[in-house]
PDB file of C-alpha atoms in Angstrom:
ATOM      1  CA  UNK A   1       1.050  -4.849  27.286  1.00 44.00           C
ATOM      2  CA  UNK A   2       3.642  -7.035  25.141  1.00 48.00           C
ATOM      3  CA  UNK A   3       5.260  -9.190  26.662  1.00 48.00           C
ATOM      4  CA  UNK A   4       8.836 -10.826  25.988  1.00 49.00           C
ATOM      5  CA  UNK A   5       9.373 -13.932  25.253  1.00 48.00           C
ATOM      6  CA  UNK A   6      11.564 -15.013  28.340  1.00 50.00           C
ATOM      7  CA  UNK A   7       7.891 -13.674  30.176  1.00 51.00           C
ATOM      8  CA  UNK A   8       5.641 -14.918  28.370  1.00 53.00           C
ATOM      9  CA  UNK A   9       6.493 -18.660  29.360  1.00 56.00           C
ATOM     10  CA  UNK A  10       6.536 -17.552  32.723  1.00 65.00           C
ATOM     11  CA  UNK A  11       2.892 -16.170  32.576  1.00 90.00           C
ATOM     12  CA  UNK A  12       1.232 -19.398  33.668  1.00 95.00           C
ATOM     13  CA  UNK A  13       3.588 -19.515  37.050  1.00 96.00           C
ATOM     14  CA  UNK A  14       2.517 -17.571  39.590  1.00 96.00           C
ATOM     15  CA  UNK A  15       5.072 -17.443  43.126  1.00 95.00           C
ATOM     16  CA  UNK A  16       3.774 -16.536  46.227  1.00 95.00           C
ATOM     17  CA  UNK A  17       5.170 -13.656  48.774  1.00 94.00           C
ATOM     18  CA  UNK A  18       2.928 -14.150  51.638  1.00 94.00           C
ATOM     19  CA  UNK A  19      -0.035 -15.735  53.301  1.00 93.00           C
ATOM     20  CA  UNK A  20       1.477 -19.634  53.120  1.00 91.00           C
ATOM     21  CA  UNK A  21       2.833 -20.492  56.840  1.00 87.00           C
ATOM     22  CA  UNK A  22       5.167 -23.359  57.197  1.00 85.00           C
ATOM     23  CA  UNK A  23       1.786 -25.210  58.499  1.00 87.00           C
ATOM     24  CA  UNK A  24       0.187 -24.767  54.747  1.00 89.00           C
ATOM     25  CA  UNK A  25      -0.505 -28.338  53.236  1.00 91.00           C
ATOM     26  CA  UNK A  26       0.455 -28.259  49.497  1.00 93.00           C
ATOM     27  CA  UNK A  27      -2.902 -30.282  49.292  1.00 94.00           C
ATOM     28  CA  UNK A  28      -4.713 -27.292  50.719  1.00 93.00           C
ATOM     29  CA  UNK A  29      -3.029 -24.748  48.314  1.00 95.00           C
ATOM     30  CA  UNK A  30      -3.392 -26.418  45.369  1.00 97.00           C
ATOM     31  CA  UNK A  31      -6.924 -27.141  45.946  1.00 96.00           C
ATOM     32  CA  UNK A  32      -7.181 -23.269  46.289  1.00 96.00           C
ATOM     33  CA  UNK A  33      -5.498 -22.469  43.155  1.00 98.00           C
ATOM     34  CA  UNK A  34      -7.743 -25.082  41.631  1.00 98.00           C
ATOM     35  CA  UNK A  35     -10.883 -22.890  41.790  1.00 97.00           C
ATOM     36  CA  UNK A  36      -9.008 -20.641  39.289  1.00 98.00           C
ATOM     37  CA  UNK A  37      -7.642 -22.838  36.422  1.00 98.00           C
ATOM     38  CA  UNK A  38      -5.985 -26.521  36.390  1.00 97.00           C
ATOM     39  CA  UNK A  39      -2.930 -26.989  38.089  1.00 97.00           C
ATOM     40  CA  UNK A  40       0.100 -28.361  36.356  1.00 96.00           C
ATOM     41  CA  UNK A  41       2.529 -27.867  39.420  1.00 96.00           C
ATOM     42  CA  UNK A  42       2.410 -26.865  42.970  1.00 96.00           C
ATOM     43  CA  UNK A  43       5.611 -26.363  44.809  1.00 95.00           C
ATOM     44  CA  UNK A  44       5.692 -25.598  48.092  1.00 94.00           C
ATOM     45  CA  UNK A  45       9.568 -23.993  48.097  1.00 92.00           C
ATOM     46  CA  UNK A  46      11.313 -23.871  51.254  1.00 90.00           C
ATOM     47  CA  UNK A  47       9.232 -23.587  54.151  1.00 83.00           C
ATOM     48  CA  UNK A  48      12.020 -22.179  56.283  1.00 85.00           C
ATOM     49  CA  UNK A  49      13.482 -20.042  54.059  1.00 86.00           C
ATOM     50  CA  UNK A  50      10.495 -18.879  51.723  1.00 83.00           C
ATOM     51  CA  UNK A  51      12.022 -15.499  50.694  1.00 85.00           C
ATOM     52  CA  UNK A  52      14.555 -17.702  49.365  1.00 89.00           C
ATOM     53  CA  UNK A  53      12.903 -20.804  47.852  1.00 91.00           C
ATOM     54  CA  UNK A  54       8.855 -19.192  47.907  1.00 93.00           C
ATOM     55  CA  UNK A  55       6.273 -21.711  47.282  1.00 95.00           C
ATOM     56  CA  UNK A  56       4.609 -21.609  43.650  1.00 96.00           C
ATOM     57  CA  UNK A  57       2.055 -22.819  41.444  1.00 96.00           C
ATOM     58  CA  UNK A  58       2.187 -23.488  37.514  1.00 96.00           C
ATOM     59  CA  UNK A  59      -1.368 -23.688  36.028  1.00 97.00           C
ATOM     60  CA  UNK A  60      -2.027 -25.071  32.621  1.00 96.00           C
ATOM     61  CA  UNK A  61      -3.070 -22.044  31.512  1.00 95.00           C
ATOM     62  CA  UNK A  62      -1.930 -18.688  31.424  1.00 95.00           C
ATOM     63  CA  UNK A  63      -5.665 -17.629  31.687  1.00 96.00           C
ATOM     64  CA  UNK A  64      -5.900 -19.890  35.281  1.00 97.00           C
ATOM     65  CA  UNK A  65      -2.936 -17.540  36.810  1.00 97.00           C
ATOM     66  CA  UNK A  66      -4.344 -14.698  35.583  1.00 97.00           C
ATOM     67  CA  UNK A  67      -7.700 -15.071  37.602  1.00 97.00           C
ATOM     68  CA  UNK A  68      -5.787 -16.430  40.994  1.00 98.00           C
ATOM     69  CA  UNK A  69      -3.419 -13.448  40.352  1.00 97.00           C
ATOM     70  CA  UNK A  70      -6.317 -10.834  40.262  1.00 97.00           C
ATOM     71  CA  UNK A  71      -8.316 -12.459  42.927  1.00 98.00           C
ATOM     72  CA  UNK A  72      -5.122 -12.826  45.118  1.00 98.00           C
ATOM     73  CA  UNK A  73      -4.450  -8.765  44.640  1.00 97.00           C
ATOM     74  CA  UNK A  74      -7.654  -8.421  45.130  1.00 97.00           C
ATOM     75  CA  UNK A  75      -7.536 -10.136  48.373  1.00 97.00           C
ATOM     76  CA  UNK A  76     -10.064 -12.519  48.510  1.00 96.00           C
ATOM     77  CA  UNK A  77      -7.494 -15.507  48.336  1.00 96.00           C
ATOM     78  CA  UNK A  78      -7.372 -16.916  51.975  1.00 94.00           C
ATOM     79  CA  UNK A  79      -5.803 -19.800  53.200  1.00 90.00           C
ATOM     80  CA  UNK A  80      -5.806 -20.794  57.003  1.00 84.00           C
ATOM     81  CA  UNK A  81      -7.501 -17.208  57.551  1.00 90.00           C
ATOM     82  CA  UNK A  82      -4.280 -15.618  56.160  1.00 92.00           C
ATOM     83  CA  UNK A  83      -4.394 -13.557  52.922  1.00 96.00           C
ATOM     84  CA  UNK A  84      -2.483 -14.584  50.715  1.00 96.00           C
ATOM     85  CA  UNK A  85      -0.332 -12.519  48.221  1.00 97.00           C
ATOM     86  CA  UNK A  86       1.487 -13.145  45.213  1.00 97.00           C
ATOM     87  CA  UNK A  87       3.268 -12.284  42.001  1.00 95.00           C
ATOM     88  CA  UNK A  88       4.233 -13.852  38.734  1.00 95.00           C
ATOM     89  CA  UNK A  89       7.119 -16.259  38.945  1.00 91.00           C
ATOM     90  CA  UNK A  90      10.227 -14.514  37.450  1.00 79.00           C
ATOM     91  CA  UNK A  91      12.652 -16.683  35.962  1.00 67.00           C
ATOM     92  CA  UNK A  92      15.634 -14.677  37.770  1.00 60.00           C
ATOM     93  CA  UNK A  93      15.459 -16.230  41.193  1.00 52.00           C
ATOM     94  CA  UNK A  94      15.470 -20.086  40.040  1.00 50.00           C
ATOM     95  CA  UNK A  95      18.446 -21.705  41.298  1.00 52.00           C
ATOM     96  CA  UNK A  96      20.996 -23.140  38.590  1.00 50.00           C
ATOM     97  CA  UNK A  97      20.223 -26.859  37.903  1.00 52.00           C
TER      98      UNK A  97
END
């Protein structure tokens, strides 16, 4: 489908809503995500407060978050035997800088 602007910058950015524990190594995740596409960014958010700060990773290409995305829904993305889930990064949630 189109996509907006605003969107369409996000589309590289995916966040994610489960499956990263507070023992997840940033290391470990981003290696993950690195089987997809290369990895500009990987944040690991707030590890107490997820739902409010939720880790996320920005690949270089919109193509890289793409493939994580549909493997992730898919659910053959594990890390530490959890599955992981996720979404694309909406630009709503980022805190004011």
């Amino acid at each position: 489908g189109a996509v907006g602007a605003g969107a369409a910058a996000m589309a590289n950015t995916i966040e994610f809503t489960g499956g990263v524990s507070e023992t997840t190594s940033r290391m470990w995740l981003k290696q993950e995500m690195e089987r997809f596409g290369r990895v500009d960014v990987c944040h690991m958010g707030n590890r107490q407060n997820p739902k409010d700060e939720p880790p996320w990773v920005r690949f270089h290409e919109p193509s890289g978050a793409e493939a994580a995305l549909a493997a992730i829904r898919g659910g053959q993305v594990f890390l530490d035997g959890m599955e992981l889930k996720a979404e694309y990064k909406s630009g709503r949630k980022a805190p004011p800088h």
